[in-house]
Amino acid sequence: MAIDTIKKTVEWLEQLHDYQVTVTFHGGEPLLAGPEFYKEALPLLSDGLRHLEPTFAIQTNLWRMTPELAKIFAEYNIPVGSSIDGPKEINDSQRGEGYYDRTFEGYKIATENGLDVRFICTFTADSYEKREEIFKFFMDNGLTLKLHPALPSLRDNEPEKYALAPEKYGELLVYLLDMALLHMNKAVIMNINDLCRCVFTRRGNVCTFADCMGTTFAIGPDGGIYPCYRFVGMPEYVMGNVHDNPSQEEIESTKAWRLMQEFKNYVDENCKSCRHITYCRGGCPYNAIAPTGGEVKGVDPHCPAYKRIFDEISDRLDTEMFEEPPAGMGGYGRSRRRAKPGITALMHKIVMEK
């Protein structure tokens, strides 16, 4: 992305938004831009959007991390997201030989220079069977875990080969909920924290579980505006270009915007009886729309997994909050019966940390 596109992005956001903004450098591989790009881009964004109190993040494989880049990011308190799928053998079987070593070389440079690095772990149909080993790897190494399920490929002749089925994804989330409770002071599982926070606050707080239309945009290398980063490079989802400084009205007149609204309306109608609708919102629009070729035919295919884990959290919370203690024991009896920390303890920990 050229610096001129950064300048045009600032101009566009200045006239479009009046609330706090987070800018995430994504890819491709954003470190390919090099230190000179960030030395110029970050002050432009930070100063130009000062009234919007900008914060920053970056998603990178870390292979091109240098002390110079790390110090630049540390100056702006930029958290780093990367990807590791577990121990070296498991990771490299999914991502290619040498991936693990190169990523951890960059991780060492990043952390030695004051950066906070968190890893996304992609679970496939194969690695799901090794979930205990993967969880132990993250916990033993003190790494924050955020998981993604492998989705059916849109480009492969065998789209389901590595995909994690929704039913297994749901069971994986319940397993990680149990692990989060069992190792509350040792393991940090971002998905479980986010899911519990959704139930506790009754609203979505990460992009998968939120009404993101109109509050989330992605800017492509040429300045193209998309509903989110996952649509970048798909011409049918372009909603304008920052070089043209489109107004909110012009954005809302595009086919892509109308498609996102169609998805929103579909959720309102078809999920209205679901107890989790206020914070699930049908899951990710991309997951629902992209595989159909741009038609709204249903919600996120991982709906069964989301319902499984939201039911689990809600039911456990209800049990802990409202179960009757043995006669004559009052609240003391309730606490004695529950020897291990439960959902309420985890909720308290999450809220305090937030």
Short mmCIF file of C-alpha atoms in Angstrom, two decimals:
data_model
loop_
_atom_site.label_atom_id
_atom_site.label_comp_id
_atom_site.label_asym_id
_atom_site.label_seq_id
_atom_site.Cartn_x
_atom_site.Cartn_y
_atom_site.Cartn_z
CA MET A 1 0.00 0.00 0.00
CA ALA A 2 1.31 3.43 -0.95
CA ILE A 3 1.61 6.25 1.57
CA ASP A 4 -0.75 8.29 -0.58
CA THR A 5 -3.42 5.65 0.07
CA ILE A 6 -2.80 6.01 3.81
CA LYS A 7 -3.35 9.76 3.49
CA LYS A 8 -6.57 9.23 1.55
CA THR A 9 -7.73 6.70 4.16
CA VAL A 10 -7.25 9.32 6.87
CA GLU A 11 -9.26 11.86 4.86
CA TRP A 12 -12.05 9.34 4.30
CA LEU A 13 -12.27 8.26 7.93
CA GLU A 14 -12.20 11.87 9.14
CA GLN A 15 -15.48 12.64 7.42
CA LEU A 16 -17.09 9.24 7.93
CA HIS A 17 -16.65 8.37 11.59
CA ASP A 18 -17.01 10.09 14.94
CA TYR A 19 -16.11 7.21 17.29
CA GLN A 20 -12.94 5.46 18.44
CA VAL A 21 -11.17 3.57 15.65
CA THR A 22 -8.78 0.60 15.58
CA VAL A 23 -6.49 0.23 12.57
CA THR A 24 -5.20 -3.30 11.91
CA PHE A 25 -2.37 -3.92 9.44
CA HIS A 26 -3.22 -7.19 7.75
CA GLY A 27 -2.16 -9.01 4.63
CA GLY A 28 -0.81 -10.66 2.67
CA GLU A 29 2.19 -10.05 4.86
CA PRO A 30 2.29 -6.51 6.29
CA LEU A 31 5.95 -6.64 7.35
CA LEU A 32 6.90 -6.66 3.67
CA ALA A 33 6.13 -2.92 3.70
CA GLY A 34 9.31 -2.39 5.74
CA PRO A 35 10.24 0.07 8.51
CA GLU A 36 10.23 3.20 6.34
CA PHE A 37 6.56 2.65 5.50
CA TYR A 38 5.56 2.40 9.16
CA LYS A 39 7.72 5.36 10.17
CA GLU A 40 5.60 7.45 7.81
CA ALA A 41 2.23 5.70 8.02
CA LEU A 42 1.85 5.49 11.80
CA PRO A 43 2.29 9.23 12.49
CA LEU A 44 -0.09 10.04 9.63
CA LEU A 45 -2.77 7.77 11.10
CA SER A 46 -2.10 8.66 14.73
CA ASP A 47 -2.07 12.44 14.20
CA GLY A 48 -4.68 12.61 11.44
CA LEU A 49 -7.18 10.54 13.42
CA ARG A 50 -6.30 11.92 16.83
CA HIS A 51 -9.93 12.94 17.46
CA LEU A 52 -10.92 9.29 16.98
CA GLU A 53 -8.40 8.06 19.59
CA PRO A 54 -6.83 5.51 17.21
CA THR A 55 -5.30 2.26 18.39
CA PHE A 56 -3.35 -0.16 16.20
CA ALA A 57 -2.77 -3.88 15.72
CA ILE A 58 -0.91 -6.03 13.22
CA GLN A 59 -1.34 -9.61 11.98
CA THR A 60 1.90 -11.14 10.67
CA ASN A 61 3.77 -14.42 10.32
CA LEU A 62 6.72 -12.64 12.02
CA TRP A 63 9.25 -13.92 9.48
CA ARG A 64 10.48 -10.43 8.62
CA MET A 65 10.37 -9.01 12.12
CA THR A 66 13.49 -6.97 12.95
CA PRO A 67 14.54 -5.05 16.06
CA GLU A 68 13.93 -1.83 14.12
CA LEU A 69 10.36 -2.79 13.24
CA ALA A 70 9.68 -4.07 16.73
CA LYS A 71 10.78 -0.79 18.28
CA ILE A 72 8.56 1.17 15.91
CA PHE A 73 5.54 -0.96 16.86
CA ALA A 74 6.40 -0.77 20.56
CA GLU A 75 6.37 3.03 20.38
CA TYR A 76 2.71 2.86 19.35
CA ASN A 77 1.82 -0.01 21.73
CA ILE A 78 0.85 -2.25 18.83
CA PRO A 79 -0.13 -5.81 19.81
CA VAL A 80 0.98 -8.50 17.39
CA GLY A 81 -1.12 -11.40 16.15
CA SER A 82 0.52 -14.37 14.49
CA SER A 83 -0.25 -18.02 13.74
CA ILE A 84 1.07 -21.24 15.23
CA ASP A 85 -0.95 -24.45 15.09
CA GLY A 86 0.72 -26.20 18.01
CA PRO A 87 3.97 -28.14 18.42
CA LYS A 88 6.47 -28.05 15.55
CA GLU A 89 5.46 -31.36 13.99
CA ILE A 90 1.75 -30.50 13.95
CA ASN A 91 2.30 -26.90 12.85
CA ASP A 92 4.66 -27.69 9.98
CA SER A 93 2.46 -30.54 8.73
CA GLN A 94 -0.27 -27.92 8.21
CA ARG A 95 1.75 -24.85 7.22
CA GLY A 96 4.90 -26.23 5.62
CA GLU A 97 8.37 -27.27 6.74
CA GLY A 98 10.33 -24.48 8.45
CA TYR A 99 7.29 -22.38 9.30
CA TYR A 100 7.53 -23.03 13.05
CA ASP A 101 11.22 -22.10 13.35
CA ARG A 102 10.92 -18.93 11.27
CA THR A 103 7.89 -17.74 13.21
CA PHE A 104 9.54 -18.29 16.58
CA GLU A 105 12.67 -16.48 15.44
CA GLY A 106 10.47 -13.46 14.80
CA TYR A 107 8.59 -14.05 18.05
CA LYS A 108 11.84 -13.86 20.00
CA ILE A 109 12.79 -10.55 18.37
CA ALA A 110 9.30 -9.13 18.97
CA THR A 111 9.10 -10.07 22.65
CA GLU A 112 12.69 -9.03 23.37
CA ASN A 113 11.73 -5.57 22.14
CA GLY A 114 8.64 -5.22 24.28
CA LEU A 115 5.86 -6.44 21.98
CA ASP A 116 2.87 -8.50 23.12
CA VAL A 117 2.44 -11.45 20.73
CA ARG A 118 -0.60 -13.70 20.63
CA PHE A 119 -1.11 -16.69 18.38
CA ILE A 120 -4.03 -17.93 16.34
CA CYS A 121 -4.19 -21.72 16.16
CA THR A 122 -6.08 -23.19 13.21
CA PHE A 123 -7.71 -26.51 14.04
CA THR A 124 -8.26 -28.85 11.11
CA ALA A 125 -10.11 -32.16 11.00
CA ASP A 126 -6.73 -33.81 11.67
CA SER A 127 -5.38 -31.55 14.44
CA TYR A 128 -8.73 -31.70 16.28
CA GLU A 129 -7.75 -35.24 17.26
CA LYS A 130 -4.59 -33.83 18.89
CA ARG A 131 -6.34 -31.09 20.87
CA GLU A 132 -4.92 -32.19 24.22
CA GLU A 133 -1.36 -32.02 22.90
CA ILE A 134 -1.98 -28.64 21.29
CA PHE A 135 -3.55 -27.14 24.40
CA LYS A 136 -0.68 -28.43 26.56
CA PHE A 137 1.82 -26.85 24.15
CA PHE A 138 0.23 -23.43 24.51
CA MET A 139 -0.13 -23.67 28.28
CA ASP A 140 3.35 -25.06 28.95
CA ASN A 141 4.93 -22.31 26.83
CA GLY A 142 2.86 -19.53 28.37
CA LEU A 143 1.30 -18.62 25.01
CA THR A 144 -2.12 -17.02 24.62
CA LEU A 145 -4.35 -19.22 22.47
CA LYS A 146 -6.92 -18.02 19.96
CA LEU A 147 -8.38 -20.71 17.77
CA HIS A 148 -9.83 -20.68 14.29
CA PRO A 149 -11.62 -23.64 12.70
CA ALA A 150 -10.39 -24.58 9.23
CA LEU A 151 -13.09 -23.66 6.72
CA PRO A 152 -13.93 -25.45 3.47
CA SER A 153 -11.65 -24.16 0.73
CA LEU A 154 -13.17 -21.97 -1.96
CA ARG A 155 -10.37 -22.89 -4.40
CA ASP A 156 -9.54 -26.58 -3.82
CA ASN A 157 -10.99 -29.61 -5.57
CA GLU A 158 -11.51 -31.20 -2.15
CA PRO A 159 -12.99 -28.28 -0.18
CA GLU A 160 -13.86 -30.35 2.91
CA LYS A 161 -10.51 -32.16 3.18
CA TYR A 162 -9.15 -30.13 6.10
CA ALA A 163 -12.31 -28.37 7.25
CA LEU A 164 -13.36 -28.77 10.87
CA ALA A 165 -17.00 -29.84 10.99
CA PRO A 166 -19.29 -27.56 13.07
CA GLU A 167 -20.16 -30.42 15.43
CA LYS A 168 -16.49 -31.07 16.17
CA TYR A 169 -15.83 -27.35 16.48
CA GLY A 170 -18.55 -27.14 19.13
CA GLU A 171 -17.03 -30.04 21.05
CA LEU A 172 -13.60 -28.39 20.78
CA LEU A 173 -14.95 -25.17 22.28
CA VAL A 174 -16.53 -27.08 25.18
CA TYR A 175 -13.23 -28.90 25.74
CA LEU A 176 -11.38 -25.59 25.86
CA LEU A 177 -13.99 -24.16 28.23
CA ASP A 178 -13.27 -27.06 30.58
CA MET A 179 -9.54 -26.45 30.23
CA ALA A 180 -9.98 -22.72 30.90
CA LEU A 181 -11.81 -23.54 34.13
CA LEU A 182 -9.36 -26.26 35.17
CA HIS A 183 -6.30 -24.07 34.51
CA MET A 184 -7.79 -20.66 35.21
CA ASN A 185 -4.55 -19.08 36.41
CA LYS A 186 -2.29 -20.77 33.86
CA ALA A 187 -4.06 -20.73 30.50
CA VAL A 188 -5.45 -17.82 28.50
CA ILE A 189 -7.88 -18.85 25.76
CA MET A 190 -9.12 -15.73 24.02
CA ASN A 191 -12.11 -17.43 22.39
CA ILE A 192 -13.46 -18.65 25.72
CA ASN A 193 -12.96 -15.22 27.29
CA ASP A 194 -14.79 -13.58 24.38
CA LEU A 195 -17.63 -16.09 24.42
CA CYS A 196 -18.14 -15.73 28.16
CA ARG A 197 -18.07 -11.94 27.81
CA CYS A 198 -20.76 -12.16 25.11
CA VAL A 199 -23.09 -14.06 27.43
CA PHE A 200 -22.29 -11.83 30.42
CA THR A 201 -22.77 -8.50 28.61
CA ARG A 202 -25.52 -9.76 26.24
CA ARG A 203 -23.76 -8.29 23.21
CA GLY A 204 -21.10 -9.38 20.74
CA ASN A 205 -17.63 -8.04 21.41
CA VAL A 206 -15.53 -9.57 18.61
CA CYS A 207 -16.18 -9.42 14.89
CA THR A 208 -17.60 -12.95 14.54
CA PHE A 209 -20.26 -12.20 17.15
CA ALA A 210 -21.27 -8.63 16.44
CA ASP A 211 -23.36 -6.52 14.12
CA CYS A 212 -20.25 -5.37 12.28
CA MET A 213 -21.88 -3.82 9.22
CA GLY A 214 -21.10 -0.14 9.05
CA THR A 215 -18.47 -0.23 11.79
CA THR A 216 -15.86 -2.47 10.17
CA PHE A 217 -14.15 -1.79 6.85
CA ALA A 218 -11.02 -3.02 5.09
CA ILE A 219 -8.88 -0.98 2.73
CA GLY A 220 -7.14 -2.90 -0.05
CA PRO A 221 -3.70 -2.00 -1.45
CA ASP A 222 -5.28 0.12 -4.17
CA GLY A 223 -7.60 1.94 -1.74
CA GLY A 224 -10.64 -0.26 -2.41
CA ILE A 225 -13.13 -0.35 0.47
CA TYR A 226 -14.56 -3.72 1.55
CA PRO A 227 -16.92 -4.91 4.34
CA CYS A 228 -13.97 -6.59 6.09
CA TYR A 229 -10.48 -7.92 5.35
CA ARG A 230 -11.74 -11.34 4.33
CA PHE A 231 -13.42 -9.84 1.26
CA VAL A 232 -10.31 -7.97 0.06
CA GLY A 233 -9.43 -8.88 -3.52
CA MET A 234 -13.00 -9.92 -4.39
CA PRO A 235 -14.19 -7.22 -6.84
CA GLU A 236 -17.87 -7.93 -6.28
CA TYR A 237 -17.57 -6.74 -2.67
CA VAL A 238 -15.93 -3.36 -3.33
CA MET A 239 -17.94 -0.50 -1.80
CA GLY A 240 -15.86 2.37 -3.13
CA ASN A 241 -12.30 3.67 -3.01
CA VAL A 242 -10.69 6.02 -0.49
CA HIS A 243 -9.13 7.97 -3.37
CA ASP A 244 -12.69 9.00 -4.31
CA ASN A 245 -13.56 9.87 -0.67
CA PRO A 246 -17.05 8.30 -0.87
CA SER A 247 -19.73 9.50 1.53
CA GLN A 248 -21.68 7.21 3.86
CA GLU A 249 -24.63 7.52 1.47
CA GLU A 250 -22.49 6.38 -1.47
CA ILE A 251 -21.15 3.43 0.54
CA GLU A 252 -24.69 2.43 1.46
CA SER A 253 -25.81 2.52 -2.18
CA THR A 254 -23.42 -0.27 -3.24
CA LYS A 255 -24.37 -3.86 -3.93
CA ALA A 256 -21.97 -5.12 -1.26
CA TRP A 257 -23.51 -2.92 1.45
CA ARG A 258 -27.01 -4.04 0.48
CA LEU A 259 -25.87 -7.67 0.67
CA MET A 260 -24.57 -7.14 4.20
CA GLN A 261 -27.90 -5.57 5.16
CA GLU A 262 -29.72 -8.49 3.57
CA PHE A 263 -27.73 -10.82 5.81
CA LYS A 264 -28.60 -8.70 8.84
CA ASN A 265 -32.30 -8.81 7.96
CA TYR A 266 -32.10 -12.56 7.39
CA VAL A 267 -30.68 -13.02 10.90
CA ASP A 268 -33.35 -10.79 12.42
CA GLU A 269 -36.08 -12.91 10.86
CA ASN A 270 -34.66 -16.43 10.99
CA CYS A 271 -32.83 -16.29 14.32
CA LYS A 272 -35.40 -14.30 16.30
CA SER A 273 -36.35 -17.29 18.44
CA CYS A 274 -32.73 -18.12 19.35
CA ARG A 275 -31.77 -17.26 22.92
CA HIS A 276 -28.36 -16.04 21.70
CA ILE A 277 -29.41 -13.72 18.87
CA THR A 278 -28.43 -10.46 20.61
CA TYR A 279 -24.76 -11.39 20.83
CA CYS A 280 -24.31 -14.01 18.10
CA ARG A 281 -25.97 -12.17 15.19
CA GLY A 282 -25.75 -15.20 12.94
CA GLY A 283 -21.98 -15.46 13.16
CA CYS A 284 -19.64 -14.21 10.43
CA PRO A 285 -21.28 -12.77 7.27
CA TYR A 286 -18.28 -13.85 5.17
CA ASN A 287 -18.65 -17.47 6.27
CA ALA A 288 -22.33 -17.32 5.31
CA ILE A 289 -22.08 -15.43 2.02
CA ALA A 290 -18.75 -16.19 0.31
CA PRO A 291 -19.32 -19.96 -0.17
CA THR A 292 -22.69 -19.32 -1.83
CA GLY A 293 -21.24 -16.99 -4.47
CA GLY A 294 -22.75 -13.90 -2.91
CA GLU A 295 -26.25 -15.02 -1.96
CA VAL A 296 -27.84 -14.96 1.48
CA LYS A 297 -29.09 -18.52 1.95
CA GLY A 298 -28.38 -19.02 5.64
CA VAL A 299 -26.27 -17.99 8.59
CA ASP A 300 -22.65 -18.86 9.35
CA PRO A 301 -22.30 -22.65 8.80
CA HIS A 302 -20.67 -22.89 12.22
CA CYS A 303 -23.97 -21.94 13.86
CA PRO A 304 -24.28 -25.40 15.52
CA ALA A 305 -20.88 -24.88 17.17
CA TYR A 306 -21.79 -21.39 18.38
CA LYS A 307 -25.09 -22.63 19.77
CA ARG A 308 -23.33 -25.55 21.47
CA ILE A 309 -20.85 -23.38 23.35
CA PHE A 310 -23.28 -20.53 24.11
CA ASP A 311 -25.77 -23.06 25.51
CA GLU A 312 -23.01 -24.63 27.59
CA ILE A 313 -21.89 -21.31 29.06
CA SER A 314 -25.44 -20.08 29.66
CA ASP A 315 -26.64 -23.32 31.25
CA ARG A 316 -23.63 -23.62 33.52
CA LEU A 317 -23.99 -19.98 34.54
CA ASP A 318 -27.71 -20.44 35.30
CA THR A 319 -26.95 -23.54 37.36
CA GLU A 320 -24.29 -21.79 39.40
CA MET A 321 -26.34 -18.63 39.92
CA PHE A 322 -29.75 -20.12 40.63
CA GLU A 323 -29.37 -23.69 41.88
CA GLU A 324 -30.93 -24.34 45.28
CA PRO A 325 -28.52 -25.23 48.12
CA PRO A 326 -29.32 -28.14 50.47
CA ALA A 327 -31.94 -27.28 53.09
CA GLY A 328 -30.57 -25.33 56.05
CA MET A 329 -27.21 -24.55 54.43
CA GLY A 330 -28.02 -21.31 52.59
CA GLY A 331 -25.41 -19.84 50.25
CA TYR A 332 -22.64 -21.59 52.19
CA GLY A 333 -23.99 -24.95 51.05
CA ARG A 334 -23.96 -23.79 47.44
CA SER A 335 -20.31 -22.76 47.57
CA ARG A 336 -19.22 -25.95 49.36
CA ARG A 337 -20.88 -28.13 46.75
CA ARG A 338 -18.88 -26.46 44.00
CA ALA A 339 -15.30 -27.32 44.89
CA LYS A 340 -13.76 -26.26 41.55
CA PRO A 341 -13.91 -22.74 40.07
CA GLY A 342 -16.90 -22.35 37.80
CA ILE A 343 -18.19 -20.01 35.11
CA THR A 344 -18.93 -17.24 37.60
CA ALA A 345 -15.31 -17.24 38.79
CA LEU A 346 -14.07 -17.15 35.19
CA MET A 347 -16.50 -14.34 34.35
CA HIS A 348 -15.21 -12.32 37.29
CA LYS A 349 -11.61 -12.88 36.21
CA ILE A 350 -12.40 -11.83 32.62
CA VAL A 351 -14.24 -8.68 33.67
CA MET A 352 -11.48 -7.65 36.07
CA GLU A 353 -8.80 -8.20 33.42
CA LYS A 354 -10.77 -6.23 30.82
#
